[in-house]
GROMACS .gro file of C-alpha atoms in nm:
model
  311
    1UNK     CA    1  -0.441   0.095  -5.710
    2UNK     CA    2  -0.223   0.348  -5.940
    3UNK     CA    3   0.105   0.197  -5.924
    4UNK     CA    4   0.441   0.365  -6.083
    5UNK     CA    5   0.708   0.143  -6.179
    6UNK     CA    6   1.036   0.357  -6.137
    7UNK     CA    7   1.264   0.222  -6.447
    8UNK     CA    8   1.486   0.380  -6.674
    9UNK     CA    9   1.364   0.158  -6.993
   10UNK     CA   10   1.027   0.057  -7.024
   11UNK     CA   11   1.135  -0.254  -7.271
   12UNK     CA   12   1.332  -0.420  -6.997
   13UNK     CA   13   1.202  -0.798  -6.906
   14UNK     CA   14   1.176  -0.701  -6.514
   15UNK     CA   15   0.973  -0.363  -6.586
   16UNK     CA   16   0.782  -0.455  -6.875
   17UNK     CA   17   0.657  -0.786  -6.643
   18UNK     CA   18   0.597  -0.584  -6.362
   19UNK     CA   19   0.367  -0.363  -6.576
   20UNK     CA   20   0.151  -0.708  -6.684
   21UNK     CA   21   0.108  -0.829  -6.329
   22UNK     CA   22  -0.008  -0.528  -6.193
   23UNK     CA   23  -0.268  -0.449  -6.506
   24UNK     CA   24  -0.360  -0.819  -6.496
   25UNK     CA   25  -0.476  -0.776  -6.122
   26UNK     CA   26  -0.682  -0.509  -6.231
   27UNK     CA   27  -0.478  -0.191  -6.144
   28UNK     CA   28  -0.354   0.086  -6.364
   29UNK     CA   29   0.060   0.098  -6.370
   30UNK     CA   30   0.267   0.337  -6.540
   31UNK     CA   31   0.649   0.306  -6.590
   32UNK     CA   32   0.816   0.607  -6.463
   33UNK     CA   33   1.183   0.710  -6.534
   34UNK     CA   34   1.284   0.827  -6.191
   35UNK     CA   35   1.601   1.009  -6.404
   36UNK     CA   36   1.393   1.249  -6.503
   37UNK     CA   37   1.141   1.315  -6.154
   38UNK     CA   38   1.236   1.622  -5.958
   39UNK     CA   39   1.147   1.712  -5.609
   40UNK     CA   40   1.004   2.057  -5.414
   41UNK     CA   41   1.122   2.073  -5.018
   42UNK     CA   42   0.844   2.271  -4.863
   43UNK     CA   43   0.692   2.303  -4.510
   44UNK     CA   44   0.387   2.044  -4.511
   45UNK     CA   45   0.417   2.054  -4.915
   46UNK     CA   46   0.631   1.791  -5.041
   47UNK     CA   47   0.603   1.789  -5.436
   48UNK     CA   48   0.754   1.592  -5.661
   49UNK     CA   49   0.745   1.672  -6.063
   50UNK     CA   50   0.784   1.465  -6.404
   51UNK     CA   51   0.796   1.601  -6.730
   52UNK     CA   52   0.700   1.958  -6.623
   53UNK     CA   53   0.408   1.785  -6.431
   54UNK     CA   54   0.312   1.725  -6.028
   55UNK     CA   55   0.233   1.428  -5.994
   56UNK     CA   56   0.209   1.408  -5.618
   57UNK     CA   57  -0.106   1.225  -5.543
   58UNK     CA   58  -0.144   1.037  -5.855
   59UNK     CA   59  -0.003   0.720  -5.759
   60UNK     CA   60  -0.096   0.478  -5.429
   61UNK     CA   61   0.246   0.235  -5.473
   62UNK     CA   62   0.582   0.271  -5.665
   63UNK     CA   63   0.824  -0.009  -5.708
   64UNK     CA   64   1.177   0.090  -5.756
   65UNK     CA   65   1.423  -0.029  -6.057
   66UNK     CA   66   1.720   0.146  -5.934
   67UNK     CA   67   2.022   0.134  -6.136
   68UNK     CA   68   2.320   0.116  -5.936
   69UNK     CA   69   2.447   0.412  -6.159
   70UNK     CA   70   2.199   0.600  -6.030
   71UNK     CA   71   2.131   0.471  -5.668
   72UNK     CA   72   2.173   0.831  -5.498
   73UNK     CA   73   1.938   1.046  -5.773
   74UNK     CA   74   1.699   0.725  -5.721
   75UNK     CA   75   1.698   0.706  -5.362
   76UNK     CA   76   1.612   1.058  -5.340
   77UNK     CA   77   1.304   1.027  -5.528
   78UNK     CA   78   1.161   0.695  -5.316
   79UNK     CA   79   1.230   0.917  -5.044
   80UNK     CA   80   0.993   1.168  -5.168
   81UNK     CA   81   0.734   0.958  -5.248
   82UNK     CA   82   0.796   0.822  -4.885
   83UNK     CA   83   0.732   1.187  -4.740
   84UNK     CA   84   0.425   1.173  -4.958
   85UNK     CA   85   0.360   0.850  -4.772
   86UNK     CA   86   0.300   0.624  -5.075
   87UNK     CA   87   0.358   0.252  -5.044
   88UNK     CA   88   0.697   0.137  -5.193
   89UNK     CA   89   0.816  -0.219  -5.233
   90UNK     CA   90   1.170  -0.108  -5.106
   91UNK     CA   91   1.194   0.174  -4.875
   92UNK     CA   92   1.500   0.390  -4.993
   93UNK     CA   93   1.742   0.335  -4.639
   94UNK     CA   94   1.707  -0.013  -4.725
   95UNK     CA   95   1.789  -0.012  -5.107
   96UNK     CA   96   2.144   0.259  -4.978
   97UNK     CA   97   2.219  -0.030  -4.732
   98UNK     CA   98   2.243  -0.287  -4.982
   99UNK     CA   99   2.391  -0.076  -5.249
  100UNK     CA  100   2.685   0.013  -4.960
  101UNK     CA  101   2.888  -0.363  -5.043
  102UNK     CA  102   3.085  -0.320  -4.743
  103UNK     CA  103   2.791  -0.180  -4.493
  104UNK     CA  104   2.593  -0.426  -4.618
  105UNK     CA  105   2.811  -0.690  -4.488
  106UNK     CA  106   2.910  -0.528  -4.240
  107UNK     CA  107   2.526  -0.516  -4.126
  108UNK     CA  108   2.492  -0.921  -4.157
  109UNK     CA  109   2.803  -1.025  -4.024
  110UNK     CA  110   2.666  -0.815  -3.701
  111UNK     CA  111   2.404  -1.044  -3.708
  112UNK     CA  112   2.560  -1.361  -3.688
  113UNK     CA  113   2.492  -1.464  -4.104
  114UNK     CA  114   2.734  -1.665  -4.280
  115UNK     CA  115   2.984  -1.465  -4.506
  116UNK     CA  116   3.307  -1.533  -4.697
  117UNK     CA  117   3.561  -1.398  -4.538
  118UNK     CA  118   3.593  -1.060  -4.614
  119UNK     CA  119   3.876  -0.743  -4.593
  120UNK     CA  120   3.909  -0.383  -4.701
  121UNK     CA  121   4.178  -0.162  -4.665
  122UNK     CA  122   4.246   0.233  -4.821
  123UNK     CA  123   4.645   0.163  -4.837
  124UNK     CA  124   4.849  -0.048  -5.055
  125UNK     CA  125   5.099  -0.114  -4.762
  126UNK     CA  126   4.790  -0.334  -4.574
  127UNK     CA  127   4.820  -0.547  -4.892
  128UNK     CA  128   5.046  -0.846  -4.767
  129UNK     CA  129   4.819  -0.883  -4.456
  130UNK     CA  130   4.491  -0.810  -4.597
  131UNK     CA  131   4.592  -1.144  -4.821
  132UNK     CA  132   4.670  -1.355  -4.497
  133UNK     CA  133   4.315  -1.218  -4.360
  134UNK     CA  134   4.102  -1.406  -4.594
  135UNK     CA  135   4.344  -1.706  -4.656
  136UNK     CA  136   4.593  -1.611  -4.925
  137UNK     CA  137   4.492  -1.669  -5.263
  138UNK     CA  138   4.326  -1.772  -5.432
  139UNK     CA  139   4.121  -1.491  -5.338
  140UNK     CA  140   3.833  -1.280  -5.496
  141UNK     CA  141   3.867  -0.894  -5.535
  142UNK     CA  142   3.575  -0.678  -5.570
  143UNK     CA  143   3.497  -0.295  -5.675
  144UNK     CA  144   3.252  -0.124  -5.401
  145UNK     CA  145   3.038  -0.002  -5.713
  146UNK     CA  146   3.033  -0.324  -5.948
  147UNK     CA  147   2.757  -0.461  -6.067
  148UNK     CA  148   2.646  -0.797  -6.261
  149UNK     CA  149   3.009  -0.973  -6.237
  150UNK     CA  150   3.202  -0.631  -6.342
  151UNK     CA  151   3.467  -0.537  -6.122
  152UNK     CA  152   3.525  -0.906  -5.973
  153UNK     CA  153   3.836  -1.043  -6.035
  154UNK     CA  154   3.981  -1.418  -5.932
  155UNK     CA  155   4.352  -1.391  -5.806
  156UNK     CA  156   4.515  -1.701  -5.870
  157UNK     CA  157   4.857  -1.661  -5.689
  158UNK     CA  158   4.953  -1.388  -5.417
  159UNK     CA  159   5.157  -1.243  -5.644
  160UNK     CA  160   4.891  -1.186  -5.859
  161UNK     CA  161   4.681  -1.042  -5.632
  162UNK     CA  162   4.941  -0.835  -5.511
  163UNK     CA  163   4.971  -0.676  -5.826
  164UNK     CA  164   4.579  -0.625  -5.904
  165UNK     CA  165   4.510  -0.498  -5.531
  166UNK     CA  166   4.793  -0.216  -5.612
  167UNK     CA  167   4.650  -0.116  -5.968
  168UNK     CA  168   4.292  -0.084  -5.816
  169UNK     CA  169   4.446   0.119  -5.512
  170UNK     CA  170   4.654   0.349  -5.794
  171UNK     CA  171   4.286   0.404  -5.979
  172UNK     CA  172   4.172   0.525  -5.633
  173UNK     CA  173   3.912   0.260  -5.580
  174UNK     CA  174   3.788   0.102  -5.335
  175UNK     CA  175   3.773  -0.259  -5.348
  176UNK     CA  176   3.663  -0.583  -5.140
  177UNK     CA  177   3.897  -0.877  -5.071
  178UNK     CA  178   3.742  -1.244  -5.019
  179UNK     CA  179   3.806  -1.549  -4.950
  180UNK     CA  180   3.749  -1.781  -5.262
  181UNK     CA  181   3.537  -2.060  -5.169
  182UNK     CA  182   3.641  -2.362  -5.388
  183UNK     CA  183   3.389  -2.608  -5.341
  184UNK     CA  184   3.110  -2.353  -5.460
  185UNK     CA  185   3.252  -2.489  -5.831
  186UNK     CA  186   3.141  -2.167  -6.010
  187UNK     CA  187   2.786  -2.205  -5.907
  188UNK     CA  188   2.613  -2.002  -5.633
  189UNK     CA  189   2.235  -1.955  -5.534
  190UNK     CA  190   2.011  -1.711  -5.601
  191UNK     CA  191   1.691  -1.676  -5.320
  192UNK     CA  192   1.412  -1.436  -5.411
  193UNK     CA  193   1.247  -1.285  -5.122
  194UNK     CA  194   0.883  -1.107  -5.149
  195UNK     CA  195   0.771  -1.033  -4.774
  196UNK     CA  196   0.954  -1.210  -4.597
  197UNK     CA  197   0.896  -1.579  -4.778
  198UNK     CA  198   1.145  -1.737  -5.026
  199UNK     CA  199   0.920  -1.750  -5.384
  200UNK     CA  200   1.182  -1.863  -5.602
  201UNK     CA  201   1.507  -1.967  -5.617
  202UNK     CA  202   1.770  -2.111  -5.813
  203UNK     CA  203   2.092  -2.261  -5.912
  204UNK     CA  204   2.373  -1.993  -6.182
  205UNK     CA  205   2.643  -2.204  -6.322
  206UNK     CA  206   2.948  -1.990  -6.437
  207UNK     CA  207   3.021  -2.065  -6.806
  208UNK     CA  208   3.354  -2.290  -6.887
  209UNK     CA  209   3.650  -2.117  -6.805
  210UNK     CA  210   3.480  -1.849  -6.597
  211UNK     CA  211   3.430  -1.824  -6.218
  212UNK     CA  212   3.170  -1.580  -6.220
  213UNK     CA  213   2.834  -1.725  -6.239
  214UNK     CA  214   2.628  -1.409  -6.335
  215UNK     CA  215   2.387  -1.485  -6.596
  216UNK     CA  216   2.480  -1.132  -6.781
  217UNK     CA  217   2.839  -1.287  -6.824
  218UNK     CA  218   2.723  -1.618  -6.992
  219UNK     CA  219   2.567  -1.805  -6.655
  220UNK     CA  220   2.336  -2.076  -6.712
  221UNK     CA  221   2.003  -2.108  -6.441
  222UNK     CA  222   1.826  -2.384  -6.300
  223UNK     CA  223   1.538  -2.462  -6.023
  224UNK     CA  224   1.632  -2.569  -5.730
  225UNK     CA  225   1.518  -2.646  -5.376
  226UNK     CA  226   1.636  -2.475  -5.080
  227UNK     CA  227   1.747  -2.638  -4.769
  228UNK     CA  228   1.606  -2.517  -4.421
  229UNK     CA  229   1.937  -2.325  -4.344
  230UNK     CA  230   1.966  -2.161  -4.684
  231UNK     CA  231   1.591  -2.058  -4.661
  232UNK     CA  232   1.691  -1.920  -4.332
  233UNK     CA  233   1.956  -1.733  -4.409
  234UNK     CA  234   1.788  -1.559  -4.743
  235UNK     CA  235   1.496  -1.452  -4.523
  236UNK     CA  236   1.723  -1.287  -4.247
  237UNK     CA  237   1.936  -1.125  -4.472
  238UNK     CA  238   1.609  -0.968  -4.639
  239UNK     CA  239   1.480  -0.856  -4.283
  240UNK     CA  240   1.846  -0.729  -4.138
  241UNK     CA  241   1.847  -0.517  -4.430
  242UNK     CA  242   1.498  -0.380  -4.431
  243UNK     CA  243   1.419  -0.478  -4.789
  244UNK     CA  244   1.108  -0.617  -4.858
  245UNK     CA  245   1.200  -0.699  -5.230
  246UNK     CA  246   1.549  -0.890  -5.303
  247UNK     CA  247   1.755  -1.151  -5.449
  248UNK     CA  248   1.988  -1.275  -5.206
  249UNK     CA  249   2.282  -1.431  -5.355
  250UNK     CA  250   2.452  -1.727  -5.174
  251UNK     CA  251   2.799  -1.967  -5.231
  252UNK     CA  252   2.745  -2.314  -5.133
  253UNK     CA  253   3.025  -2.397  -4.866
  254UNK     CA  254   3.122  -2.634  -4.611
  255UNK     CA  255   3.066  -2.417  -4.328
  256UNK     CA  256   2.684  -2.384  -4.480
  257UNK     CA  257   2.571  -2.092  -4.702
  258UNK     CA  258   2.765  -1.764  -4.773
  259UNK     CA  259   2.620  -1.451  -4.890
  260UNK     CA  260   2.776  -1.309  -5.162
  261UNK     CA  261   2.519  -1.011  -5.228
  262UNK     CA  262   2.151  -0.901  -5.185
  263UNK     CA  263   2.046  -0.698  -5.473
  264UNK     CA  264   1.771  -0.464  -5.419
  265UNK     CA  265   1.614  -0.454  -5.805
  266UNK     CA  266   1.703  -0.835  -5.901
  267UNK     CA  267   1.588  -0.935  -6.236
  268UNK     CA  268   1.302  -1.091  -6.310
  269UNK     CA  269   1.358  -1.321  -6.639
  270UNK     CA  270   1.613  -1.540  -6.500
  271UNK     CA  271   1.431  -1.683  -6.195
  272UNK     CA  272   1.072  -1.692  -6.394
  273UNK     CA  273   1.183  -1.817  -6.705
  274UNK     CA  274   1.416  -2.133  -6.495
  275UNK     CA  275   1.148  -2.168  -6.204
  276UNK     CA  276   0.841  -2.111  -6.411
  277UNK     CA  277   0.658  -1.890  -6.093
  278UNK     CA  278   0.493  -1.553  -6.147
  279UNK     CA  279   0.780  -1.339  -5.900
  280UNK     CA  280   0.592  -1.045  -6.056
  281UNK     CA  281   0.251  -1.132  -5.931
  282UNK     CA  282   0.430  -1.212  -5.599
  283UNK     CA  283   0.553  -0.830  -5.583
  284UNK     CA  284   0.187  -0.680  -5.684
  285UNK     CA  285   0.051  -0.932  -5.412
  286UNK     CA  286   0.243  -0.793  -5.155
  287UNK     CA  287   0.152  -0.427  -5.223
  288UNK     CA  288  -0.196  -0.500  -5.222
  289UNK     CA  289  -0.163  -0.644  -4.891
  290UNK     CA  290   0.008  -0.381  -4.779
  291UNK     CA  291  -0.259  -0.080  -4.967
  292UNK     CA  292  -0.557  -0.263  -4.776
  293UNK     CA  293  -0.367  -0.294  -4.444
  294UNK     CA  294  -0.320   0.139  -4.523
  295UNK     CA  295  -0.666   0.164  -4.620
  296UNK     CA  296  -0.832  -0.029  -4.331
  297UNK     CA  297  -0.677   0.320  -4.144
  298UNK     CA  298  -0.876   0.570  -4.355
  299UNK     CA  299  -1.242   0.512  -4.467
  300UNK     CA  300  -1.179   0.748  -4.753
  301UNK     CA  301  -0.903   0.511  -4.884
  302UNK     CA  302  -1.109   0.167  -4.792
  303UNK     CA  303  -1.351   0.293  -4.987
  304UNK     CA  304  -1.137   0.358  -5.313
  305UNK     CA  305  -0.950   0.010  -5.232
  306UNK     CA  306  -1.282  -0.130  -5.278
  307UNK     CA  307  -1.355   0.022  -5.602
  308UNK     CA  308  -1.031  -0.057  -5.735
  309UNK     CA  309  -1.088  -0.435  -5.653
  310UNK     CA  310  -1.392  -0.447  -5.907
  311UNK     CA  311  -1.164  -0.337  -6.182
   0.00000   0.00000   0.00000
């Protein structure tokens, strides 16, 4: 297989390992800044350029890096590879739906999967009763567009959160308000799902004096073993929202495990470097499955899947 890896940096851990796995299985990968890809609409002509060049038809599989700064440009372009019918290891609906916070959990509470309780508003007037919704503080507050712990803040008393619900409203943002879950003590769980099976998965421990256990903001990782109903829940969260590739990210709780998030591009070097597993071989395993299962339906391409095999 040709295989594009659609990052912004080619240095980063995720892309750069990504890159190894798929050369070490024998295939030829290429990292591909999706920033700078442009598309042509045309009746039974899709194109889609880089650098000045088409490269429609050069590549059998793409795995998307998204940025969540970028998540519209970026969709766009899976979407033309898509049209182009190319394999992807996250179709694009599926990486919008879990970039959407709030349609995202929206989407699993409709399935019946466990959730802090969650509330969003537009108007600062909703404030007093959007606080009695999730339990009065303390209480979590989230931006719609954060990423990696930015945006999340821990309201200790109502009247703080009063006051940081109103300043967010002011800056015309939207924002997320959830109950805080106590007896997650700053840690939460990370599941990584390839296909449909839990690979890897671990424990993030906020650093002292912090709540949020992100590994960008100081987190420390360690291995750890799932029970049956947090296995569970990662898996359906993975299938509900279409994604083939994720991290789902999970509190701890009494009433069993709450999902936080499910990132669509989750990072490699935390999860490999605590768990010791190959998650990058995982991700060129499944899209080798899936390039023979598309080749089995063409001769022509059985015949180059084949070929590529011996490389």
């Amino acid at each position: 297989m040709k295989i594009a890896v659609l990052s912004t940096n080619k240095k980063l851990y995720s892309t750069q390992r990504l890159v190894e796995a798929a050369i070490s299985r024998g295939h030829t990968c290429e990292v591909v800044d999706h920033r700078k890809c442009y598309v042509g609409i045309e009746q039974d002509k899709p194109s889609l350029h880089y650098k000045g060049l088409d490269i429609a038809g050069d590549y059998d599989a793409i795995i998307p890096r998204i940025g969540s700064s970028v998540t519209f440009y970026g969709t766009a372009i899976v979407r033309q590879f898509e049209v182009m019918n190319v394999i992807t290891a996250n179709p694009s609906q599926a990486i919008m739906r879990s970039r959407d916070k709030l349609r995202c959990m929206q989407i699993l509470s409709g399935a019946g999967l466990g959730l802090p309780i969650t509330g969003f508003a537009r108007s600062a007037s909703d404030v007093e009763d959007l606080i009695k919704m999730v339990g009065g503080a303390p209480l979590v507050i989230k931006l719609l567009e954060g990423t990696q712990g930015i945006g999340v803040v821990l309201a200790e008393t109502k009247k703080a959160a009063s006051s940081v619900i109103e300043a967010f409203y002011g800056l015309g943002n939207n924002i997320l308000i959830q109950e805080y879950i106590k007896e997650a003590k700053g840690t939460d769980i990370r599941a990584f799902v390839v296909n449909g099976k839990v690979v890897g998965a671990i424990k993030r421990t906020a650093k002292e004096g912090e709540f949020r256990s992100n590994l960008h903001r100081g987190g420390t990782a360690e291995v750890i073993r799932l029970n049956k109903k947090e296995k569970e829940t990662a898996i359906a969260a993975a299938k509900k929202l279409g994604l083939t590739v994720c991290g789902v990210d999970m509190l701890p709780s009494s009433r069993g495990p709450l999902i936080l998030e499910v990132n669509s591009s989750p990072g490699l070097e935390g999860i490999e470097k605590a768990t010791g597993k190959d998650i990058a071989k995982e991700i060129i395993m499944y899209l080798e499955k899936e390039y023979e299962t598309k080749a089995a339906k063409s001769p022509t391409k059985k015949r180059r899947s084949r070929a590529s095999s011996k490389l």
